[in-house]
Coordinates of C-alpha atoms in Angstrom, one line a residue:
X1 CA 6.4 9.4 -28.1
X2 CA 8.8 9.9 -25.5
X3 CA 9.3 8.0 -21.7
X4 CA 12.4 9.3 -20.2
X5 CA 13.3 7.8 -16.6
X6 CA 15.4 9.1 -14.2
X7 CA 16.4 9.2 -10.9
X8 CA 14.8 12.6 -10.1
X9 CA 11.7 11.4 -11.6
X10 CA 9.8 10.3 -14.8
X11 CA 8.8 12.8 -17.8
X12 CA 7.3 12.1 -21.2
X13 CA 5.0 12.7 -23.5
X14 CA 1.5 12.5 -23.1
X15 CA -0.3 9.2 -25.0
X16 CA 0.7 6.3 -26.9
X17 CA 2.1 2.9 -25.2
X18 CA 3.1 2.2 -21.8
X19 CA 6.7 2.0 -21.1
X20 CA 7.1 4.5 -24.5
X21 CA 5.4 7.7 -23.2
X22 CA 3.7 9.2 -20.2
X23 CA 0.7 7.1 -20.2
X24 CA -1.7 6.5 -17.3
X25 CA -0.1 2.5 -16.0
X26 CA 3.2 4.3 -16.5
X27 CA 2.1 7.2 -13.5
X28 CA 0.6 5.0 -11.8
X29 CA 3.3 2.0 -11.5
X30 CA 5.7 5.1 -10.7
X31 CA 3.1 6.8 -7.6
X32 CA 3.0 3.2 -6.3
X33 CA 7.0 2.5 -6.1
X34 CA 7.2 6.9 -4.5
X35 CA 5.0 5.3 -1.7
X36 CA 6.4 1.8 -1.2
X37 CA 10.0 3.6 -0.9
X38 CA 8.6 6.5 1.3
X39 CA 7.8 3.7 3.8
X40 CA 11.0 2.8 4.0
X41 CA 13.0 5.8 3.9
X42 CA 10.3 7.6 6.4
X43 CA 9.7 3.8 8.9
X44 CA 6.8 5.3 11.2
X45 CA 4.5 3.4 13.8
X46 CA 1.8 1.2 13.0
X47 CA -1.5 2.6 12.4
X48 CA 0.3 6.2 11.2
X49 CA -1.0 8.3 8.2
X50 CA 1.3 8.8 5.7
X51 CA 1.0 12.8 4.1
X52 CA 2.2 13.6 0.6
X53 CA 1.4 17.3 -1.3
X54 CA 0.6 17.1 -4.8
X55 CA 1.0 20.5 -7.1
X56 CA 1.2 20.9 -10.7
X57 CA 1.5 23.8 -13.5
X58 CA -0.5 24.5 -16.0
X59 CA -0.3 21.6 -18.5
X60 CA -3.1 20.4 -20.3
X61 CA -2.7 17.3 -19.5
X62 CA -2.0 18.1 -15.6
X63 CA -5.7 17.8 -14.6
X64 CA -5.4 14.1 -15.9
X65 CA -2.1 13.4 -14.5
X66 CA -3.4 15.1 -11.1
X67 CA -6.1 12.3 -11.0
X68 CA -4.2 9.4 -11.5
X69 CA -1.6 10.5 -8.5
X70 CA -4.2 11.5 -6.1
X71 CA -5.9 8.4 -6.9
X72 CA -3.2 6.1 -6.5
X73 CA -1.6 7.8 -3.1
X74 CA -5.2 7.4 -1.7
X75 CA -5.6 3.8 -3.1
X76 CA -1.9 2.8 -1.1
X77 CA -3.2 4.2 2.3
X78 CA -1.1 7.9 2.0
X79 CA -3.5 10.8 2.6
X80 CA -3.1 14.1 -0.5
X81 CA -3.3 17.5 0.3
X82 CA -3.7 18.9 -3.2
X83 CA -2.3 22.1 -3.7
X84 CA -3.8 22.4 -6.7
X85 CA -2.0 25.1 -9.0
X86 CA 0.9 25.7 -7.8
X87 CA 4.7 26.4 -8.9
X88 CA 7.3 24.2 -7.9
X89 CA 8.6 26.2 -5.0
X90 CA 5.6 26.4 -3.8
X91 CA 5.1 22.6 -3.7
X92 CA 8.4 22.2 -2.1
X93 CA 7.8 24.8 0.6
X94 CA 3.7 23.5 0.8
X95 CA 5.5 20.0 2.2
X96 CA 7.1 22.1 5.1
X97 CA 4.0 24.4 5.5
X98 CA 1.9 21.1 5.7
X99 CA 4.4 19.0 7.9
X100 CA 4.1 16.3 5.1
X101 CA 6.1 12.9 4.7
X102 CA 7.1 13.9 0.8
X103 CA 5.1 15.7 -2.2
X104 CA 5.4 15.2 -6.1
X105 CA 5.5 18.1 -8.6
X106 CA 3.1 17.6 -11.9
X107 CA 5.5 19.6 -14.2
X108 CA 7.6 19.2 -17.0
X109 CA 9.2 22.3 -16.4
X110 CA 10.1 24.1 -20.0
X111 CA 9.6 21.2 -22.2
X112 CA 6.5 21.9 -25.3
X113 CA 2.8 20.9 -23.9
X114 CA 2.6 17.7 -25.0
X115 CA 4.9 17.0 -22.2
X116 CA 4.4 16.6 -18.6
X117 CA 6.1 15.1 -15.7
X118 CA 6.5 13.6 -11.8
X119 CA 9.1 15.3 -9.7
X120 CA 9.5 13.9 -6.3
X121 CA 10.4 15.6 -3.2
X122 CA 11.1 14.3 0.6
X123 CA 9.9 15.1 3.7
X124 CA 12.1 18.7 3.6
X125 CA 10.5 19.6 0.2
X126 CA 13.9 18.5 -1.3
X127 CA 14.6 16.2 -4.7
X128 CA 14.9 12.9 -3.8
X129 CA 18.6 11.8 -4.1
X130 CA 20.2 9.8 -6.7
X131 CA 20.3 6.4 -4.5
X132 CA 16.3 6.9 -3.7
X133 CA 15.4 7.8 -7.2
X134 CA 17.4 4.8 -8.3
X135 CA 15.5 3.0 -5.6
X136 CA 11.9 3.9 -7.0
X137 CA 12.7 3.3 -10.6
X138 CA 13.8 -0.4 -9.8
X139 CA 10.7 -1.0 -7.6
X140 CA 8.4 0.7 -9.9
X141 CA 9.5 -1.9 -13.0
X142 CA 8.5 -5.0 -10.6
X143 CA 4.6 -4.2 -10.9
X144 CA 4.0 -6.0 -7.4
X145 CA 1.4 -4.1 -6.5
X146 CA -1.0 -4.5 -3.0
X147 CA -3.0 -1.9 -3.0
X148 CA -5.3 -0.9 0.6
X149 CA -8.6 -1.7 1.1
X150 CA -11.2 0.2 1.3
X151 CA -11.0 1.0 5.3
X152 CA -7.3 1.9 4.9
X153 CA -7.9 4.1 1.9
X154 CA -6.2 8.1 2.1
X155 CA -8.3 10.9 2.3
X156 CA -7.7 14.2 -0.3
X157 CA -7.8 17.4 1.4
X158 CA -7.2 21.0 -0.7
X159 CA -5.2 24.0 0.0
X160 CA -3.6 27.0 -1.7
X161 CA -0.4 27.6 -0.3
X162 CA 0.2 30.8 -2.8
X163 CA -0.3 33.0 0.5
X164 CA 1.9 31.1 2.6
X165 CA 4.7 30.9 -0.1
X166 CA 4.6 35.3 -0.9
X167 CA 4.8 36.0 3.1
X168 CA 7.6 33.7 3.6
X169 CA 9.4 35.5 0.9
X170 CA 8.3 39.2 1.7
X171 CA 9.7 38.2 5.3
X172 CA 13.1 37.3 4.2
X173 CA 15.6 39.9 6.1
X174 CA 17.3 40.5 2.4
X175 CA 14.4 41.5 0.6
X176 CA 13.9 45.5 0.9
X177 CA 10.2 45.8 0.8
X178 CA 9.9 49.4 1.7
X179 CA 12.3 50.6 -0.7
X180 CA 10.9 48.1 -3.1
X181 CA 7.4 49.9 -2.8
X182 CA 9.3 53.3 -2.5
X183 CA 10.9 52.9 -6.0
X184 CA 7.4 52.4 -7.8
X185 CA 8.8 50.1 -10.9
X186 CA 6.5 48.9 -13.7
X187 CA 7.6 45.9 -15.4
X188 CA 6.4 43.8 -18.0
X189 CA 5.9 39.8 -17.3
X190 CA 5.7 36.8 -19.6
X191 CA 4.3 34.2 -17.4
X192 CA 4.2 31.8 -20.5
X193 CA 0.4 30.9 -19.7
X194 CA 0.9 28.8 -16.8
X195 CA 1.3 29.6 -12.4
X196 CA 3.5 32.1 -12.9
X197 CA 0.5 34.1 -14.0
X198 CA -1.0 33.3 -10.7
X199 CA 1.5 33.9 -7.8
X200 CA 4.1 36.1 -10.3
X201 CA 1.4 39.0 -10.0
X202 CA 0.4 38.8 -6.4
X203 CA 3.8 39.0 -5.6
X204 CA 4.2 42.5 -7.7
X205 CA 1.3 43.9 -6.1
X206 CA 2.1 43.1 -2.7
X207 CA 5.8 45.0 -3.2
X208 CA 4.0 47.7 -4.8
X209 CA 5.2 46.9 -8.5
X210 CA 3.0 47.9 -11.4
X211 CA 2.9 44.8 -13.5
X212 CA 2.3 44.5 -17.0
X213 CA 0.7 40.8 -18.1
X214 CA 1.2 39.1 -21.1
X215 CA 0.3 35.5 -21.6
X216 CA -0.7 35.0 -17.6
X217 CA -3.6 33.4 -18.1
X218 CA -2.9 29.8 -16.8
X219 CA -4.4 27.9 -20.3
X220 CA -1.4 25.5 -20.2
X221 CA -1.6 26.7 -24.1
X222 CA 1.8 28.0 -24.5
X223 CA 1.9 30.9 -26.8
X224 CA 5.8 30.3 -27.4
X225 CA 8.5 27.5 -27.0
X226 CA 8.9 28.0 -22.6
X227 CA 12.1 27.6 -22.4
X228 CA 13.3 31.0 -21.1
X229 CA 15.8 31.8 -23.9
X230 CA 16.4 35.4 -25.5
X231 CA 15.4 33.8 -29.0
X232 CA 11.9 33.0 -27.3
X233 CA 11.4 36.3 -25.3
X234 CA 11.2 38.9 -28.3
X235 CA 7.4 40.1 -27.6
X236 CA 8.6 40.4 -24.3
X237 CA 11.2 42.4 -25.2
X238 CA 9.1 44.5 -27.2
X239 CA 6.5 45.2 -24.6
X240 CA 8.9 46.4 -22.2
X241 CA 10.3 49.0 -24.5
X242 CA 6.6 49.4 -25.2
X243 CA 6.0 50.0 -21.9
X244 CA 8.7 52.1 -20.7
X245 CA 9.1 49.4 -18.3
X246 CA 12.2 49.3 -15.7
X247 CA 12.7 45.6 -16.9
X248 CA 10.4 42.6 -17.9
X249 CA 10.6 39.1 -16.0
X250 CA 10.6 35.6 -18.0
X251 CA 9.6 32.8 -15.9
X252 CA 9.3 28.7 -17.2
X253 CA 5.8 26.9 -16.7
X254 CA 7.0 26.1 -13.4
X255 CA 8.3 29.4 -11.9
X256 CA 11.6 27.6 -11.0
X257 CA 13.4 29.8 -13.4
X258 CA 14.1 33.3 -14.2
X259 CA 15.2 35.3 -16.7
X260 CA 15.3 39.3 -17.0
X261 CA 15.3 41.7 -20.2
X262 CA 16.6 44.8 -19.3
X263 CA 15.1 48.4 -20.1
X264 CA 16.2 48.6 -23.5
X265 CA 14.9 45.6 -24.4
X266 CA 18.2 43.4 -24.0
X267 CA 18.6 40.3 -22.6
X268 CA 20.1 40.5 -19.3
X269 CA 21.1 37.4 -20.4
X270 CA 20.2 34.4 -18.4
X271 CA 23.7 33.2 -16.7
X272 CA 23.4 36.7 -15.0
X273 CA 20.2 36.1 -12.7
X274 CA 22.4 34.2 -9.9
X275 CA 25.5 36.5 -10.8
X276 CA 23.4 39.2 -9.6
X277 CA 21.7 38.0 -6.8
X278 CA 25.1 36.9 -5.5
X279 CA 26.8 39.4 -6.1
X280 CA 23.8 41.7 -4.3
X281 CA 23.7 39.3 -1.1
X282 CA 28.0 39.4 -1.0
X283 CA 27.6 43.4 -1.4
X284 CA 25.2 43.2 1.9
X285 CA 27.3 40.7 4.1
X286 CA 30.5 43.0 3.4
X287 CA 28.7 45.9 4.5
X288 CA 27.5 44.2 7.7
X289 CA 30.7 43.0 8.4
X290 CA 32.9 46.3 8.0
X291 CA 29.5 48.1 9.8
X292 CA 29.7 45.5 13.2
X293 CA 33.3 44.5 13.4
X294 CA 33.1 41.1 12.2
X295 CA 34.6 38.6 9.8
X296 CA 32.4 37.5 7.0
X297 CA 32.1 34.1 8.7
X298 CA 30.6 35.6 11.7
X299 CA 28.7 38.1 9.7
X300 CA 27.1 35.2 7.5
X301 CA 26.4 32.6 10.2
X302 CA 24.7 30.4 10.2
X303 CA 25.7 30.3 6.7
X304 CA 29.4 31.1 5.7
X305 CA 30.4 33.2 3.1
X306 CA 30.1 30.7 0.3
X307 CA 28.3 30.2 -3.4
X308 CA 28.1 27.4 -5.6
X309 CA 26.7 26.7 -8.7
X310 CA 27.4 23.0 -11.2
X311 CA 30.3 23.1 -13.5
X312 CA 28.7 24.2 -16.2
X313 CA 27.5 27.7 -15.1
X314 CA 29.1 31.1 -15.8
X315 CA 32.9 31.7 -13.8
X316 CA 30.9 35.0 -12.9
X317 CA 29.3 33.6 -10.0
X318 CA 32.8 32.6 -8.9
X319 CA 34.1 36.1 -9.6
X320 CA 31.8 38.1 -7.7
X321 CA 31.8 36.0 -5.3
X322 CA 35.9 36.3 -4.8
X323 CA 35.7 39.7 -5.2
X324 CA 34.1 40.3 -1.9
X325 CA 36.5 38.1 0.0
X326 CA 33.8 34.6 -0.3
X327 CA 35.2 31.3 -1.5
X328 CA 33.1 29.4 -4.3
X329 CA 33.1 25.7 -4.7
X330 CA 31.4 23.7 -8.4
X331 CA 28.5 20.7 -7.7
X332 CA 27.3 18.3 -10.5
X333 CA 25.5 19.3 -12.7
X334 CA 21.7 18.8 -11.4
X335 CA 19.7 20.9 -9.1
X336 CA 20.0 17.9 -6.3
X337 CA 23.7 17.6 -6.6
X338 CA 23.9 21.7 -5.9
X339 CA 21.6 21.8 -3.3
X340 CA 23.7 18.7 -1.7
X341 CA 27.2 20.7 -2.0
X342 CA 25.0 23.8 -0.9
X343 CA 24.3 21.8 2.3
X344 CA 28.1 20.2 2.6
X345 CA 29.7 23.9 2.9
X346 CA 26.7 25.9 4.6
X347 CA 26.5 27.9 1.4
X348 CA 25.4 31.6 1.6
X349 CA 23.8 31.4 -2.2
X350 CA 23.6 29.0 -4.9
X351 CA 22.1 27.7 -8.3
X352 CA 22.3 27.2 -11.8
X353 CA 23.3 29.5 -14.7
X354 CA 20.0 28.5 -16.6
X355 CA 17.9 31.1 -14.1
X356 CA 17.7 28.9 -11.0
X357 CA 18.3 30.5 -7.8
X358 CA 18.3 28.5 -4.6
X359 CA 18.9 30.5 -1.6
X360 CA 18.8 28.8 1.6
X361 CA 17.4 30.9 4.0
X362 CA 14.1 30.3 2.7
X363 CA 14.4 26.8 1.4
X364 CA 16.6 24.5 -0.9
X365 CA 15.3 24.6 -4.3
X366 CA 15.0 27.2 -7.0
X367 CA 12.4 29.6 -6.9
X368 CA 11.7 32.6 -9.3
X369 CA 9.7 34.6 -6.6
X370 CA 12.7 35.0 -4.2
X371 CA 15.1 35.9 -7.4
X372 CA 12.7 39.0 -8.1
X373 CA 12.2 40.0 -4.5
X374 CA 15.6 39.9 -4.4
X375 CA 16.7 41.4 -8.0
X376 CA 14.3 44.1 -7.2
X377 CA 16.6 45.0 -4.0
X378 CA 19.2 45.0 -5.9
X379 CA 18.1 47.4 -7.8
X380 CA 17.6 49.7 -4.9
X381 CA 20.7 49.2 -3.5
X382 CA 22.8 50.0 -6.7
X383 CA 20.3 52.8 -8.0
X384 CA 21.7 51.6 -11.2
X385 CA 18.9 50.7 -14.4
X386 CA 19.2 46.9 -15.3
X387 CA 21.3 47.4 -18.5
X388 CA 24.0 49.5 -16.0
X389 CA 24.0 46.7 -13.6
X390 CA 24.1 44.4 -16.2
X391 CA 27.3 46.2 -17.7
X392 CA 28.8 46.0 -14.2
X393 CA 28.7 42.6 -13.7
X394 CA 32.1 40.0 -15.3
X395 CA 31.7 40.1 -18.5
X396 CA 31.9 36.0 -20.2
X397 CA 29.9 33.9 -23.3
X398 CA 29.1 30.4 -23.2
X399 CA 29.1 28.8 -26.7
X400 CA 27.0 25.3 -26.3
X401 CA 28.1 22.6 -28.9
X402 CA 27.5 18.9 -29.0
X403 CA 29.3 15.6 -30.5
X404 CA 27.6 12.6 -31.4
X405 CA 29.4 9.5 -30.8
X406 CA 27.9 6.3 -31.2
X407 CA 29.8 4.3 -28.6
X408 CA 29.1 4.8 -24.8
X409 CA 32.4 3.3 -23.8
X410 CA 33.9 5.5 -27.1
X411 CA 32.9 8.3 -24.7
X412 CA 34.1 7.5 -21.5
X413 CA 37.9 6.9 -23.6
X414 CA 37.6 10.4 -25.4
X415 CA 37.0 12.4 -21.6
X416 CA 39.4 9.9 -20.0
X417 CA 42.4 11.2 -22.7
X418 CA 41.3 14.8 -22.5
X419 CA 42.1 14.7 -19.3
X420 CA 46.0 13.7 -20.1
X421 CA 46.1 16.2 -23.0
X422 CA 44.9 19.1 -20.8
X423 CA 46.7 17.4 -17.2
X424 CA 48.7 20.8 -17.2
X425 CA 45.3 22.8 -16.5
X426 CA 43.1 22.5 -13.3
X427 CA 40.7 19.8 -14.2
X428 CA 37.6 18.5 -12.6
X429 CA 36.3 15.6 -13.1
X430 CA 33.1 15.1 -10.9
X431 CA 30.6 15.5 -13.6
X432 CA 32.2 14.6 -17.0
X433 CA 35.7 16.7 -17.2
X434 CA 36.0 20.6 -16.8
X435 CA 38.9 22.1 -18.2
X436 CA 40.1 25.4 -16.3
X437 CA 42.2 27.5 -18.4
X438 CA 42.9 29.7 -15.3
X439 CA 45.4 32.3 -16.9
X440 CA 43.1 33.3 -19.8
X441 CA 39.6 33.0 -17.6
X442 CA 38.1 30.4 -20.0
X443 CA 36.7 26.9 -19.6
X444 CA 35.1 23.9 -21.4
X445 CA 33.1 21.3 -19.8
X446 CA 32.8 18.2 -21.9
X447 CA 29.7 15.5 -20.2
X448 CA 27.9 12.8 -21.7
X449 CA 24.1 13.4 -21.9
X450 CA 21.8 10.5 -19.8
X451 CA 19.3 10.9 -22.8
X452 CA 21.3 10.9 -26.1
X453 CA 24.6 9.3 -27.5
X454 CA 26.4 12.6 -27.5
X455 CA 28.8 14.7 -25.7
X456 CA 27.5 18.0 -24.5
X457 CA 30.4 20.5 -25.0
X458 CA 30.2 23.9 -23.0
X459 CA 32.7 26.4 -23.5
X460 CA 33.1 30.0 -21.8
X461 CA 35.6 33.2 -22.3
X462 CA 34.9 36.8 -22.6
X463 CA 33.7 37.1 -26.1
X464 CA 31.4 34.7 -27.8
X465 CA 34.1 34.7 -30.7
X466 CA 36.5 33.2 -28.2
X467 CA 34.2 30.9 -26.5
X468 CA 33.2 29.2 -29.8
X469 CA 36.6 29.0 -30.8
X470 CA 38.0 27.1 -27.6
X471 CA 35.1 25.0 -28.1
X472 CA 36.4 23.9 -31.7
X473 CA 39.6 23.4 -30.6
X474 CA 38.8 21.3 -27.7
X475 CA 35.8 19.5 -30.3
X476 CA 38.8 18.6 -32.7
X477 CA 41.4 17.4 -29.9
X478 CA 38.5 14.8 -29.1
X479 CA 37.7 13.8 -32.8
X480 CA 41.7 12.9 -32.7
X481 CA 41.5 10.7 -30.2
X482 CA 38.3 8.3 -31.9
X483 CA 40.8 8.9 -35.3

């Protein structure tokens, strides 16, 4: 059994003891603290009716944990609107639809489906921040609990927001619908049995996309691991060739993330969904500005001509994003400390390299629908099949290692002497320490894990060869320093 606690929210696995797992005191203690701090982050008039959205995947246990939320907002005087099944964009953007105070998220994203999870979100559908997640874990472990009475009780109202989410995306000035529906592709789509097989689909059929289902039936019965890596996609892969599909779309249970196999039955390889989109959004501001006599400032306002993406996502996003005269700048590593640098420098795009794509113009989180609608652009602007474009994008491999060490104050000496063995290279140290080996185009990022006594070790070059081998020279310069 597993309770993990964090300042973005609480995740677990479903049964066993309070305090050890995601049990039903534990949800409820933590629903209790989101609405004691959402008074005092949100301070509104007496007599006013707090609003929170509540949406979930399609965990077996979400029904459950969809009860005990509802029931406790209700119970502390905050009225639901229950979105029901819904991704996780769609939650976020369902608290702007709604004009709500906050929402929470009933996912544990690509973890197995014993697990599930509470993801919070403010009154802009954003993640909380690390000093209000903080703020709710300390108030949810004193238990003083005053519940309303039954006068002051919320009320729980329902509503689909699927609609609402697909017509704010279809209306983005990026996405080319007509040449989307003029280009009549046929994909193949592994919705791993939760709401991607919901909104994933309507989506298709509204851009005119001939979609081919496998595992979309929202069981919450996963019929592989959901994390979408290429060592989980391989009936995927097969269907597509199959199919003589144009590509096939890997989502997580939560439609946050995206991955893409390409026509062959290749991984498009996962880093590569934000290269892509940036580079296709880039490709589009250049033309604009060469077309109206602008600079790429003026042609990207009220957004500048900007990406971002933590430290330890592929150098590619940085590259494409150079090559068309834009400036990149690294966040933590986190989807709230992106979004949060996203904001500081007016970013154009952003996201992670595990498939996340946050693009602003619609809202600030990541969100699988607006990378198809705007992959599928892409691919009408480059006339190019995925494995070409794929081929045409910086070529880099990230090897992934770990090291346990024992000692948390063992690891704070090991990245505090990397840093003076590698002070000739450009170093940053915001999230753990990133080594920049500028001349060769290769980098290791070296943070401790908030779950596990290890160091996470993430290494990148051109060829995996190369990556794993920077790795294990950076690995043995650390094991030096503990002797």
């Amino acid at each position: 059994m597993t309770l993990i606690k964090s300042i973005s929210g609480i995740r677990g696995t479903i049964g066993g003891q309070p305090g050890e797992a995601l049990t039903p005191i534990d949800i409820v203690k933590f629903t209790y603290a989101y609405c004691e701090k959402l008074r005092e982050r949100l301070p509104r008039p007496d007599g006013y009716r707090y609003k929170v959205v509540v949406g979930r995947d399609a965990r077996i246990s979400g029904e459950m944990v969809e009860q005990l939320v509802c029931g406790t907002l209700i119970s502390c005087g905050v009225d639901v609107v229950k979105a029901g099944l819904a991704s996780t964009p769609t939650t976020e953007m369902a608290v702007v639809f709604a004009h709500a105070d906050g929402g929470i998220i009933l996912t544990a994203s690509h973890n197995p489906r014993q697990w599930n999870a509470l993801k919070l979100l403010n009154e802009r559908g954003e993640f909380l921040t690390a000093e209000e997640g903080k703020a709710i874990l300390d108030c949810a472990e004193k238990e003083d609990f005053n519940f309303s009475g039954v006068d002051a009780m919320g009320k729980i109202t329902e509503h689909d927001f699927t609609d609402e989410h697909l017509d704010a995306v279809l209306a983005m000035e990026a996405v080319d619908v007509e040449a989307i529906r003029a280009g009549h592709f046929k994909v193949v789509l592994d919705a791993i049995n939760s709401v991607g097989g919901i909104i994933m689909p309507r989506l298709l059929e509204r851009l005119g996309v001939e979609c081919v289902k496998l595992n979309c039936e929202p069981t919450g019965d996963f019929a592989h691991n959901p994390e979408p890596l290429p060592k989980n996609l391989v009936d995927l892969s097969n269907a597509v060739v199959a199919n003589n599909a144009d590509f096939g779309i890997s989502v997580d249970p939560d439609v946050d993330r995206l991955a893409f196999i390409c026509e062959n039955g290749q991984p498009f390889v996962e880093e590569n969904t934000l290269v892509s989109i940036a580079d296709y959004l880039f490709t589009r501001l250049e033309k604009k500005a060469k077309a109206e006599g602008l600079t790429l400032e003026e042609a990207a306002a009220p957004y500048m001509p900007v990406s971002s993406s933590n430290l330890s996502s592929s150098r590619a996003v940085r590259d494409v994003t150079e090559a068309h005269g834009g400036k990149y700048y690294a966040a933590a590593v986190g989807e709230v400390n992106v979004t949060t640098k996203m904001r500081e420098v007016k970013a154009l795009i952003g996201g992670e390299g595990n498939g996340g794509v946050i693009y602003p113009a619609i809202h600030s989180g990541r969100d699988a629908m607006v990378g198809v609608a705007l992959f599928l652009s892409y691919l009408c602007e480059k006339k190019m099949t995925v494995s070409q474009i794929k081929a045409s994008l910086p070529q880099y491999a990230i090897a992934k290692n770990r090291m346990e060490v024992s000692d948390p104050a063992l690891i704070d000496r090991i990245l505090a002497e990397l840093k003076k063995v590698y002070a000739k290279e450009n170093i940053i140290d915001i999230d753990g320490v990133k080594i920049n080996f500028e001349e060769k185009r290769q980098w290791v990022h070296l943070r401790k894990s908030n779950t596990e006594p290890i160091i996470r070790i993430y290494s990148e070059a051109q060829t995996m060869e190369e990556a794993e081998a920077l790795g294990d020279e950076v690995i043995k310069v650390a094991r030096s320093i503990i002797g």
